[in-house]
Coordinates of C-alpha atoms and ligand atoms in Angstrom, one line a residue:
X85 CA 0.0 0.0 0.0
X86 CA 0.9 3.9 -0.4
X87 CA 0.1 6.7 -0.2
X88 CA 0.5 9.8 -2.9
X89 CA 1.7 13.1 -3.3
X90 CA -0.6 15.4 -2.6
X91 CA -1.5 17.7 -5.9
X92 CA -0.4 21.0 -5.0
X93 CA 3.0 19.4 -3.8
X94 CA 3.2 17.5 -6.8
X95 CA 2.9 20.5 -9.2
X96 CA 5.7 21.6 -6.9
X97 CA 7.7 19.0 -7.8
X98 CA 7.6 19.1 -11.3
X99 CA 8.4 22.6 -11.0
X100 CA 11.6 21.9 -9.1
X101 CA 12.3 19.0 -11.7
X102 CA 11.7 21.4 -14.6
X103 CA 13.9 24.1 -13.6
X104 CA 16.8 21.8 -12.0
X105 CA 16.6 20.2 -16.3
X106 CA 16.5 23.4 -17.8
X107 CA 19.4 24.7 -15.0
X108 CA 21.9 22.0 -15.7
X109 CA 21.1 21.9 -19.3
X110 CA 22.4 25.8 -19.3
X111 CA 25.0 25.1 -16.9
X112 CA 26.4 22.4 -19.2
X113 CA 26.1 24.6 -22.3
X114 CA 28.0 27.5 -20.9
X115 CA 30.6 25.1 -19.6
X116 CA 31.2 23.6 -23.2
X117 CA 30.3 27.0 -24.9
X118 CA 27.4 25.5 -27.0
X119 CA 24.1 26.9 -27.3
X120 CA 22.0 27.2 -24.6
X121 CA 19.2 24.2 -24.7
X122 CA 16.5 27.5 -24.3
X123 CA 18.1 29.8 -27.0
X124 CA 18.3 26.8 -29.6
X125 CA 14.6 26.1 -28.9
X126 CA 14.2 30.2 -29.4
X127 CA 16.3 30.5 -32.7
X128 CA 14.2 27.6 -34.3
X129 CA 11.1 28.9 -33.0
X130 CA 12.4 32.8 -34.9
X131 CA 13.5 30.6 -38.0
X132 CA 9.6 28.4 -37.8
X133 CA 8.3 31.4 -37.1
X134 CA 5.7 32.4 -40.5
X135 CA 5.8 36.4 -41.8
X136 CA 2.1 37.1 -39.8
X137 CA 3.9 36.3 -36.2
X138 CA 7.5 37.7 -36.9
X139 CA 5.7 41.0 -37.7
X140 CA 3.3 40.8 -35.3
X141 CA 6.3 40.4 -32.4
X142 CA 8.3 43.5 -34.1
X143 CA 4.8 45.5 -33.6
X144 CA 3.8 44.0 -30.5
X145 CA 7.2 44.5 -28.8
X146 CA 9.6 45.8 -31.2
X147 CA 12.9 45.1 -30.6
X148 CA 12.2 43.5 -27.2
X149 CA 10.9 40.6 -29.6
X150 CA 13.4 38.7 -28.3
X151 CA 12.8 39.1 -24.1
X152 CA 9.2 38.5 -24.8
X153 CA 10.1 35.3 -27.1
X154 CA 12.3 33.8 -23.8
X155 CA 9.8 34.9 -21.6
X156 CA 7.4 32.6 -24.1
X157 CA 9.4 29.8 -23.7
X158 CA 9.8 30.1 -20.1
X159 CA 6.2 30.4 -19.5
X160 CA 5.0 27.4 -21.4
X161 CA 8.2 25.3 -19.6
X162 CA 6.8 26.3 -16.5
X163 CA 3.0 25.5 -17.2
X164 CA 4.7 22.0 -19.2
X165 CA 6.5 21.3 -15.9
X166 CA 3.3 22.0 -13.3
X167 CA 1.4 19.4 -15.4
X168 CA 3.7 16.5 -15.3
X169 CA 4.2 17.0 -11.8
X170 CA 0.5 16.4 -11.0
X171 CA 0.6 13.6 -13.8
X172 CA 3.9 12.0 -12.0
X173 CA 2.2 11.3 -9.2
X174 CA -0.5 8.8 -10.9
X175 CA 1.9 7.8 -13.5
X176 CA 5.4 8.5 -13.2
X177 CA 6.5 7.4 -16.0
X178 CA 4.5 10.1 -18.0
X179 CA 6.5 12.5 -15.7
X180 CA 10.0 11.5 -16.7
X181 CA 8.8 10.8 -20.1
X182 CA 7.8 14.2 -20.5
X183 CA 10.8 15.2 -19.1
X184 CA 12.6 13.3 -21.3
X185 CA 10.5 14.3 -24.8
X186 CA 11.6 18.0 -23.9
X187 CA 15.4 17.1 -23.1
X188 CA 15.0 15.2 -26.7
X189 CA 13.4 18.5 -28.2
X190 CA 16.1 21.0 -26.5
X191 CA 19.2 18.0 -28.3
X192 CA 17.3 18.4 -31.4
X193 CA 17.6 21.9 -31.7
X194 CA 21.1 22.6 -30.7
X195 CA 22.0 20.2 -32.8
X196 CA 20.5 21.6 -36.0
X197 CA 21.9 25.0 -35.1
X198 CA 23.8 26.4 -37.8
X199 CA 27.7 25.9 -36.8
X200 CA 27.0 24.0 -33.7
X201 CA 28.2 20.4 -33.5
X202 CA 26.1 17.0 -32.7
X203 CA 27.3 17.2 -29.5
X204 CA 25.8 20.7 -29.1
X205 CA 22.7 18.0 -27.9
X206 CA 24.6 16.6 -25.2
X207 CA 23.7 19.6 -22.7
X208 CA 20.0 19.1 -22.7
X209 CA 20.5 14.9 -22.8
X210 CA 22.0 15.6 -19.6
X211 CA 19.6 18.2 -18.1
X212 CA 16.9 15.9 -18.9
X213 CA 18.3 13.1 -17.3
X214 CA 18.8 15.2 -13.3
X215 CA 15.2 16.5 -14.5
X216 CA 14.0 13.0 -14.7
X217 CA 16.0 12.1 -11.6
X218 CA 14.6 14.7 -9.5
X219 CA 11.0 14.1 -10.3
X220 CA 11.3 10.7 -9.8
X221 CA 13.1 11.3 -6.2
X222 CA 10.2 13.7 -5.1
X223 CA 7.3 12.0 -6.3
X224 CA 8.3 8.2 -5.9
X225 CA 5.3 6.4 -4.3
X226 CA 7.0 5.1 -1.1
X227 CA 5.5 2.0 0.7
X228 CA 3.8 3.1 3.8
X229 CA 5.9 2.4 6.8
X230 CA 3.9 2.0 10.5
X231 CA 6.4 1.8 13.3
X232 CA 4.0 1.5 16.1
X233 CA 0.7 0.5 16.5
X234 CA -0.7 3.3 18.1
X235 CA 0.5 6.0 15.4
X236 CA -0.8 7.1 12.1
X237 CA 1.1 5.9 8.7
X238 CA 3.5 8.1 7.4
X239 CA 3.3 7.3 3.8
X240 CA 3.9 10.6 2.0
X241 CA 6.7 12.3 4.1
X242 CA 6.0 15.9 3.9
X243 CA 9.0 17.0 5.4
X244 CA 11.0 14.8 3.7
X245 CA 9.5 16.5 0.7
X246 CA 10.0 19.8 1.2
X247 CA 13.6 18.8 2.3
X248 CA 14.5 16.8 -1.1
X249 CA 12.7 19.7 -3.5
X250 CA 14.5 22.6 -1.1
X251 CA 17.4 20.7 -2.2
X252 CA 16.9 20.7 -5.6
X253 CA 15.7 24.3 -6.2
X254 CA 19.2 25.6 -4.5
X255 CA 20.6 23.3 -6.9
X256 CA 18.8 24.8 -10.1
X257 CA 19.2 28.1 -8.8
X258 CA 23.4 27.5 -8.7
X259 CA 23.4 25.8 -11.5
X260 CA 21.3 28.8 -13.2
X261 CA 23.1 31.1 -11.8
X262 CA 26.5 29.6 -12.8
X263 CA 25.2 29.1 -16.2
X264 CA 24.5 32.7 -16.6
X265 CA 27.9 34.0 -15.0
X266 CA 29.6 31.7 -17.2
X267 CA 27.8 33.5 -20.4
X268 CA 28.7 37.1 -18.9
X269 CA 32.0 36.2 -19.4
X270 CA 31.6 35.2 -22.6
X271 CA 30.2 38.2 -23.6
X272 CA 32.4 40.1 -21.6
X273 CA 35.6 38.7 -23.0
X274 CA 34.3 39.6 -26.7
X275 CA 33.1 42.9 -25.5
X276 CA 36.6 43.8 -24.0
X277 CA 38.1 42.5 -27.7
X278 CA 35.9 45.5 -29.5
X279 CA 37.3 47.7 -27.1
X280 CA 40.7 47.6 -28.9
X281 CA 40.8 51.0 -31.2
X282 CA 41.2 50.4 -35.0
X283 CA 44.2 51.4 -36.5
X284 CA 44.7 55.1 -37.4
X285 CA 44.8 54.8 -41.0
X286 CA 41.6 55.7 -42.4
X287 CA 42.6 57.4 -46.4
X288 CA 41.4 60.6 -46.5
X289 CA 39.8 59.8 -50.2
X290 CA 36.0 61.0 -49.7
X291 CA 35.8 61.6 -45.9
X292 CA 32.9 62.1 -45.2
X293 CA 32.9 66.0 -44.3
X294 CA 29.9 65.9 -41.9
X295 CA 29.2 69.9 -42.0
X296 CA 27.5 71.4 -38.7
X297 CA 24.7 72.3 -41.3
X298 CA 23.4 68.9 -41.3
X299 CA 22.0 69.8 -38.0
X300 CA 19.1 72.1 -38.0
X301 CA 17.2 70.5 -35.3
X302 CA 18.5 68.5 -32.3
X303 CA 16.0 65.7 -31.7
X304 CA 17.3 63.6 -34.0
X305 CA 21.1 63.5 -34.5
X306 CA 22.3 63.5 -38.1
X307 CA 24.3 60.8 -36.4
X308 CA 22.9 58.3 -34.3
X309 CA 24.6 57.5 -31.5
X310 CA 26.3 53.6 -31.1
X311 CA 23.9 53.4 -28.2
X312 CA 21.1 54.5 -29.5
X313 CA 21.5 52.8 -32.9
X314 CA 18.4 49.6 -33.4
X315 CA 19.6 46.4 -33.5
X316 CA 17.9 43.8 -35.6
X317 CA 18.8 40.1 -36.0
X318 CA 18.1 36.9 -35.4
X319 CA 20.5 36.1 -32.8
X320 CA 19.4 34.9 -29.1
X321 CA 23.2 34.8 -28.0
X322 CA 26.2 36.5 -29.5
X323 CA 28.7 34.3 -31.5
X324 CA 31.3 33.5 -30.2
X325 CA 34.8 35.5 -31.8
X326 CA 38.1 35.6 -31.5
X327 CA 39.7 38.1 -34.3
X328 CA 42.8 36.2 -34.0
X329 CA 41.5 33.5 -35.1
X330 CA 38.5 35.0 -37.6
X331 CA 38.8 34.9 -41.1
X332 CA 35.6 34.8 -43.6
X333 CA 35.8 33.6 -47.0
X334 CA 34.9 35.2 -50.4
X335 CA 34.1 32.0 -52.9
X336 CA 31.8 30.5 -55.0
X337 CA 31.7 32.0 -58.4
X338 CA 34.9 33.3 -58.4
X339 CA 38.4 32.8 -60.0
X340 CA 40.6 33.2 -56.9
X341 CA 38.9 32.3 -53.9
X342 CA 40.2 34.5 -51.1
X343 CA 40.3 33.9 -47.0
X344 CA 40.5 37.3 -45.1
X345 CA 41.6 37.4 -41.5
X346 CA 41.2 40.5 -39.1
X347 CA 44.6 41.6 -39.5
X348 CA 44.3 41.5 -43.6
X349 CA 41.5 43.6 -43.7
X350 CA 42.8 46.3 -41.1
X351 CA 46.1 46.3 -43.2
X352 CA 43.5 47.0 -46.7
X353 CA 42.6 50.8 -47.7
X354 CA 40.4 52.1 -45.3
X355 CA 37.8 54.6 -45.9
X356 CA 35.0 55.9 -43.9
X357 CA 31.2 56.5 -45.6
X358 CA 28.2 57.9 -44.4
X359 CA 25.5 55.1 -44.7
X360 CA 22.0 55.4 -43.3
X361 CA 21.2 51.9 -42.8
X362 CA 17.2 50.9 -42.4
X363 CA 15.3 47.5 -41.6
X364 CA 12.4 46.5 -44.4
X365 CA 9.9 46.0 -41.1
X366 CA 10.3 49.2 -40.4
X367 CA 6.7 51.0 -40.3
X368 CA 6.1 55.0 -41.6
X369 CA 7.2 56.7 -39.0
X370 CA 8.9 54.1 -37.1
X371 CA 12.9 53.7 -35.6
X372 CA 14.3 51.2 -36.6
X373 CA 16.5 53.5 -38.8
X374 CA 20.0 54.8 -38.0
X375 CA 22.9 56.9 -39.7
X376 CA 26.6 56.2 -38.7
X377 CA 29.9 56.9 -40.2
X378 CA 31.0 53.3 -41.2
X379 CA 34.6 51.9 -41.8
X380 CA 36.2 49.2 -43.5
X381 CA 36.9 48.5 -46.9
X382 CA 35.1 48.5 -50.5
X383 CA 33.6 45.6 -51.0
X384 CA 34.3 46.0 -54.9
X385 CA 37.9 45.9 -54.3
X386 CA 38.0 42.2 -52.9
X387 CA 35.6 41.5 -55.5
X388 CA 38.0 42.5 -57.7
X389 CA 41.0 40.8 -56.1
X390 CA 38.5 37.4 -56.4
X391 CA 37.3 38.2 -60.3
X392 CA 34.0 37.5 -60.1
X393 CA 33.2 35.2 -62.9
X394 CA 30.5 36.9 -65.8
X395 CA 27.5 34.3 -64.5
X396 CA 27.7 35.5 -60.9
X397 CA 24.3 37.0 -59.9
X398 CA 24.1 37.3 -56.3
X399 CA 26.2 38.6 -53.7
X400 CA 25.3 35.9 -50.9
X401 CA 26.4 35.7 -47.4
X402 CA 26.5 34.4 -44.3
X403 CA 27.1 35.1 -40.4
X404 CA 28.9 33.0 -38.1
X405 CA 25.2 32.4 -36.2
X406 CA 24.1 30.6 -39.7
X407 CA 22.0 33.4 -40.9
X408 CA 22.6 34.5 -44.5
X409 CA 20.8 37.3 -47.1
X410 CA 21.8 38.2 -50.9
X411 CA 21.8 41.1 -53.1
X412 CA 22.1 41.7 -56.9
X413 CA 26.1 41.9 -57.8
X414 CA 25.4 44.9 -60.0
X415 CA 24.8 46.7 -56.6
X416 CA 28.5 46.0 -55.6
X417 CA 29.7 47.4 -58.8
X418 CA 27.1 50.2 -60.1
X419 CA 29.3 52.9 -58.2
X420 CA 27.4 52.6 -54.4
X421 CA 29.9 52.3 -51.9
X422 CA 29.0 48.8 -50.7
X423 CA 31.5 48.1 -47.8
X424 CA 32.7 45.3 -45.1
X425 CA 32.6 47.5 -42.0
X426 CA 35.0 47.6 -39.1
X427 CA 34.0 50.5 -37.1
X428 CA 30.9 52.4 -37.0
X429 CA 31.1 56.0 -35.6
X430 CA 34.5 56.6 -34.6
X431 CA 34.7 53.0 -32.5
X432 CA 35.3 49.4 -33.2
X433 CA 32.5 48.3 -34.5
X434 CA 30.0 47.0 -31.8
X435 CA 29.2 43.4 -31.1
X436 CA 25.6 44.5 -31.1
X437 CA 26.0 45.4 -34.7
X438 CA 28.7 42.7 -36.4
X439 CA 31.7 42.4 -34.9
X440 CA 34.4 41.8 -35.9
X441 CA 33.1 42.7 -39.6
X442 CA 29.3 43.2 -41.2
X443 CA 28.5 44.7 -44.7
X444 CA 26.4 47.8 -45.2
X445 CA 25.0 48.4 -48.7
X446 CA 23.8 51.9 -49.3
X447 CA 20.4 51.7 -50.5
X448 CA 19.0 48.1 -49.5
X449 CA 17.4 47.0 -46.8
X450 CA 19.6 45.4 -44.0
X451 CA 17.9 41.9 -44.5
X452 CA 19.0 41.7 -48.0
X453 CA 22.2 43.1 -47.3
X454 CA 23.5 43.8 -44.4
X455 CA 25.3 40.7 -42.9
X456 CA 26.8 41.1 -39.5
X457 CA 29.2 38.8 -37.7
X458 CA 30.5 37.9 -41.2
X459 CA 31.6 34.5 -41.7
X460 CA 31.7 33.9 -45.8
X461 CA 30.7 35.8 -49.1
X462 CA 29.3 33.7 -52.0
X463 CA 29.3 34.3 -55.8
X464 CA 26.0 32.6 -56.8
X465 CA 23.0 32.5 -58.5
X466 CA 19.4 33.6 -57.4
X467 CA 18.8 29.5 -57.1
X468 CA 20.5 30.5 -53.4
X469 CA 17.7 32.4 -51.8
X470 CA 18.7 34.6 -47.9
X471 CA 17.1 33.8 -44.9
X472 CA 14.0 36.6 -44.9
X473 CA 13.1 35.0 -49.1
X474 CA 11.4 31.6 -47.9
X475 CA 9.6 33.5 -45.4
X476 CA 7.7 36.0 -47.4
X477 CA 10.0 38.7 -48.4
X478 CA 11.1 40.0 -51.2
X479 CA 14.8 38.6 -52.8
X480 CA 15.4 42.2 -54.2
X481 CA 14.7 45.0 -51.5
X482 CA 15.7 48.3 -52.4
X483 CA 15.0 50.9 -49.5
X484 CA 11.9 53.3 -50.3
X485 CA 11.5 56.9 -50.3
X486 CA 10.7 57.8 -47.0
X487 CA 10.0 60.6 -44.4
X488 CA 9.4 61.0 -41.0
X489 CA 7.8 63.6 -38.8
X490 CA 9.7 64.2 -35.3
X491 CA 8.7 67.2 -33.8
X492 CA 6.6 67.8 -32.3
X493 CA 6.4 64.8 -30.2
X494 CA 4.3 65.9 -27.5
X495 CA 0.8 64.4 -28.8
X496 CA -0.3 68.5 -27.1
X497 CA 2.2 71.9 -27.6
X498 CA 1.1 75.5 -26.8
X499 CA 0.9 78.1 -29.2
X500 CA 3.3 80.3 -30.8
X501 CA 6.5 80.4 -32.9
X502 CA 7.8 76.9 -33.4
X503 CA 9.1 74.0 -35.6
X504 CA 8.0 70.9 -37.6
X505 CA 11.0 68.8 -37.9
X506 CA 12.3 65.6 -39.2
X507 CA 14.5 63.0 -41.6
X508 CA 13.9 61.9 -44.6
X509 CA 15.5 59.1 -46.9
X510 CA 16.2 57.7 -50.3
X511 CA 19.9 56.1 -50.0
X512 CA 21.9 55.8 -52.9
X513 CA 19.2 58.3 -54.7
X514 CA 19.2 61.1 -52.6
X515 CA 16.9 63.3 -51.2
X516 CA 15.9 66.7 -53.3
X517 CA 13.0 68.1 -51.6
X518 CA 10.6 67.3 -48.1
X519 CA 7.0 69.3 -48.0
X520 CA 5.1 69.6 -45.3
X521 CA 1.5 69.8 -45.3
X522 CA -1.3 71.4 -42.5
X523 CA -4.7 70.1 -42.6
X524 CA -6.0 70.3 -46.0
X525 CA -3.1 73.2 -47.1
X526 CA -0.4 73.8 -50.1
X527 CA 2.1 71.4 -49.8
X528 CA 5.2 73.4 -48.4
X529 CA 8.8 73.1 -49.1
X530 CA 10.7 72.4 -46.0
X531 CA 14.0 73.5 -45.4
X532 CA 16.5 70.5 -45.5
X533 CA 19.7 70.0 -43.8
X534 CA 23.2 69.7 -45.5
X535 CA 23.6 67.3 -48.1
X536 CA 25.7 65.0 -46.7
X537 CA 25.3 61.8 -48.7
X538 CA 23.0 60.9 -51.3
X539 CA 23.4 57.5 -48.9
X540 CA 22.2 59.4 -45.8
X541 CA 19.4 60.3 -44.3
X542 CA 18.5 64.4 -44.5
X543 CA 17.0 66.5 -41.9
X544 CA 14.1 68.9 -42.6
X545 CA 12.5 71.2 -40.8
X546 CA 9.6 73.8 -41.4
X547 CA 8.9 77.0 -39.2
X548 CA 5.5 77.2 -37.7
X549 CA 3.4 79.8 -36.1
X550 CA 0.0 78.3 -35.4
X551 CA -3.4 79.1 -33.1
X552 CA -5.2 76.7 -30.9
X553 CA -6.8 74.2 -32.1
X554 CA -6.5 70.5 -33.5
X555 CA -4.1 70.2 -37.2
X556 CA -3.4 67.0 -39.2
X557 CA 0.5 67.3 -40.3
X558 CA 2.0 65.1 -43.3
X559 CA 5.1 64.6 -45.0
X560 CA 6.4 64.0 -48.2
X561 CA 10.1 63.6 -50.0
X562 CA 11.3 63.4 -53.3
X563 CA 14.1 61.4 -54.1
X564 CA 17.0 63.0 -56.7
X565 CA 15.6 60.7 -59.7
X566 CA 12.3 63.1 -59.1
X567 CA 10.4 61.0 -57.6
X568 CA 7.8 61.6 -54.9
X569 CA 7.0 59.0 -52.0
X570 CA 3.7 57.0 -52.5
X571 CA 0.8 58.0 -50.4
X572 CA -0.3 54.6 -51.3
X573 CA -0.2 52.5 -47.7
X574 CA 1.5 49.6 -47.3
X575 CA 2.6 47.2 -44.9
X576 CA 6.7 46.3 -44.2
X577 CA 5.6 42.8 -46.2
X578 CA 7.1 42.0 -48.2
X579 CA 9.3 44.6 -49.2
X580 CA 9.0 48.2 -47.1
X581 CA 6.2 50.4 -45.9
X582 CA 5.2 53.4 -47.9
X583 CA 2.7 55.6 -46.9
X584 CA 3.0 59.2 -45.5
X585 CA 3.9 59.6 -42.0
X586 CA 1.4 62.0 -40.7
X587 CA 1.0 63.4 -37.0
X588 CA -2.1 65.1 -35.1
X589 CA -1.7 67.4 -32.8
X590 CA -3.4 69.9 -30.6
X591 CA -2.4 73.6 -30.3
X592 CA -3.7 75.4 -26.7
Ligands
LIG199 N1 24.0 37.9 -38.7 C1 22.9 38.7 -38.9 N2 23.0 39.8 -39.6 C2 21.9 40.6 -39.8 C3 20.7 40.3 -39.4 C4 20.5 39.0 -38.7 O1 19.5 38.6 -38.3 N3 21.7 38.3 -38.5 N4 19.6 41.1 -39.6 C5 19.7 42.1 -40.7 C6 18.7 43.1 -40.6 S1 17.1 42.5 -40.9 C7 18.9 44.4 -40.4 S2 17.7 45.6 -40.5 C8 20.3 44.8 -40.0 C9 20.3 45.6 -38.7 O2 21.5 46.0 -38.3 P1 21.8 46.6 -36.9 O3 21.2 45.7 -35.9 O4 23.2 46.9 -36.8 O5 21.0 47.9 -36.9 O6 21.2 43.8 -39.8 C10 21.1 42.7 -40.8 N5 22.1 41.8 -40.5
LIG200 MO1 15.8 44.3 -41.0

């Protein structure tokens, strides 16, 4: 005879078992620098993902996308582990069984990680296996002992219990906590790597002379700050890098294939451009825009140095973390300064945004284009399609007219003397004019900010004097072919947003 665990105690111990599987699964990862059993389950849940959901994250959450996708995870572990608890305690088997079908799902996933191993597996195996072992400790039916006549049985041991799953929560809370000092070193070490100034030797051919005339209004810097800049990507953890040992390849449809480390390409020609870069799911009037001063090297001049051979149609790449994108080869040799960047404003470039090298191609979208944490270029044909194509977006993405509205901000200003400010953007084009229209007015021409780069964003502002009351504000740009921005609205699928950006806004 024996007696069980009661239910509330037994959704307790699946708890305990779930986190002390998930724990040691991280711990084991960080130890063997693999990926974490959680992220691989996140990156193949981003790269499952279909077009309605990924856009509905970036809307929902923007670019916490990724928090709210391990919170996800986290919450339906949790729920997961409550329910095989309580099932443990009638049938423990389909409590460790459980156990075990998520260790096997966690393996799975690591394994088919781009760049990661087989064994990449081996951390959840073995997470799974103390899971199972935990579970089966706490909710073991035990045979109900009687030592005297006079006293009740003792069956379930409540103390014991509490005890054993004590226990085993300090032990998933090390373990969790080691895991994640172990990956702040990582980081850290890689961080401290970027830290290291580039070498002074940036050619002085085409500078970019950023005159103070680029500024006329101060909400949004003509150059965005490394902090402030968006980050995009698919990546749940950094990769792992170690410039000393870092090269990436240019190959495929080449004569000479070529294999670049850190040190060739600081010794190339370096030259600095002003590039605003822009993400396709970007929505009218949205952020995830930013300008920079990138460094590095032409991309046309190690396309050179490869030959690329005459039926070459795609410039394809690929980052360390297995995510890849393409572009037309025309665009790396119709004059657009389409660069592997080093340093982005003045600093090595960021681990955020591709260290140790990424490409920036004025004029595309980043997803077609924009390759951090550069592992390989490839020569090919469009039969090669990037990461974003499968999923509903468009192989050729060239970036839209586009303007934005940025003052005011307050949704409320009072009267008087003030400004309607903003950027506008058609890289590689140029921007010729911005108008600006009240309510149901003229169209008016705004003043614009320096020309910088046809391959930067401008700045545009328009003086206004207005009353109380409620006004409808809209912009427009034209690009330097003549071209004015549709009014037509569109979505970011599958290949950028159009639409005015407009703003309402009360006068007192
Ligand atoms: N390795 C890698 N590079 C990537 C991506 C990615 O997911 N992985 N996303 C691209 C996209 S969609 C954009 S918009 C830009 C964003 O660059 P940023 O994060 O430096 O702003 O990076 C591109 N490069
Ligand atoms: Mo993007």
């Amino acid at each position: 005879m024996t007696t069980l665990v009661p239910r509330r105690f037994a959704a307790l111990a699946g708890l305990v078992a779930g986190a002390f599987a998930v724990t040691v699964g991280m711990l084991v990862a960080a130890i063997t620098e693999v990926v974490s059993p959680i992220d691989a389950v996140g990156s193949e849940v981003i790269d499952r993902a279909p077009r309605w959901l990924k856009e509905l994250a970036i809307s929902w959450f923007g670019t916490n996308d990724k928090l709210a996708l391990r919170i996800g995870i986290i919450t339906l572990l949790t729920i997961a582990a409550v329910c095989l608890g309580i099932a443990a305690v009638r049938r423990l088997w389909v409590g460790v069984a459980g156990i075990a079908v998520f260790g096997l799902v966690g393996a799975l996933a690591a394994a088919h990680r781009p760049g990661e191993a087989a064994g990449a597996g081996v951390p959840s195996v073995l997470g799974a296996i103390v899971g199972g072992a935990a579970l089966y400790r706490l909710v073991r039916p035990r045979p109900i002992e009687i030592p005297g006549e006079s006293q009740v049985p003792l069956g379930w041991d409540r103390r014991r219990f509490l005890v054993a799953s004590g226990a085993a929560a300090v032990g998933a809370t090390a373990a969790g906590g080691v895991a994640q000092a172990l990956e702040n070193r990582r980081v850290t070490r890689i961080r401290e790597a970027t830290r290291v100034p580039l070498p002074d030797t940036v050619t002085t051919d085409q500078m970019p002379e950023i005159s103070p005339a680029a500024e006329i209004f101060d909400e949004t810097p003509f150059i965005t700050p490394n902090d402030d800049f968006y980050r995009i990507d698919t990546a749940l953890s950094f990769p792992s890098v170690d410039v000393d040992t870092w090269s990436f390849a240019i190959d495929g449809m080449v004569d000479t294939p070529l294999r670049i480390t850190y040190a060739d390409l600081l010794a190339l020609p370096q030259v600095e451009r002003v590039v605003t870069l822009c993400c396709v799911s970007n929505e009218v009037g949205g952020n995830l825009i930013g300008n920079a001063v990138w460094r590095g090297v032409m991309l046309r001049d190690l396309l050179d140095e490869a030959g690329v051979q005459p039926d070459a149609e795609q410039v394809y790449s690929t980052s360390l973390d297995g995510w890849t994108c393409g572009f037309p080869v025309a665009a790396a040799f119709d004059g657009r300064d389409a660069m592997i960047a080093v340093g982005m404003n003045g600093e090595t470039l960021p681990l955020e945004h591709g260290y140790p090298a990424r490409l920036v191609v004025p004029g595309l979208y980043g997803y077609v284009s924009a390759t951090k944490w550069l592992q390989r270029i490839e020569l090919t044909t469009w039969d090669k399609e990037g990461y974003w194509v499968p999923r509903g977006w468009a192989a050729e993405a060239p970036i839209k007219t586009q303007s934005r509205i940025d003052v005011p901000r307050a949704k409320t200003v009072p009267a008087g003397k003030q400004v309607i400010a903003g950027v506008a953007w058609a890289q590689y084009r140029g921007i010729e004019k911005v108008e600006v229209q009240i309510d149901d007015g003229e169209w008016q021409l705004a003043m614009l900010g320096a020309d910088v780069s046809d391959d930067a964003w401008r700045q545009w502002l328009l003086e206004w004097d207005p009353t109380p009351g409620l006004y409808l504000l809209k912009v427009r740009a034209t690009d330097k072919t003549g071209e004015t921005q549709t009014e037509e609205k569109a979505r970011p699928a599958p290949d950028g947003a159009t639409g005015y950006d407009t703003f309402r806004v009360k006068v007192e």
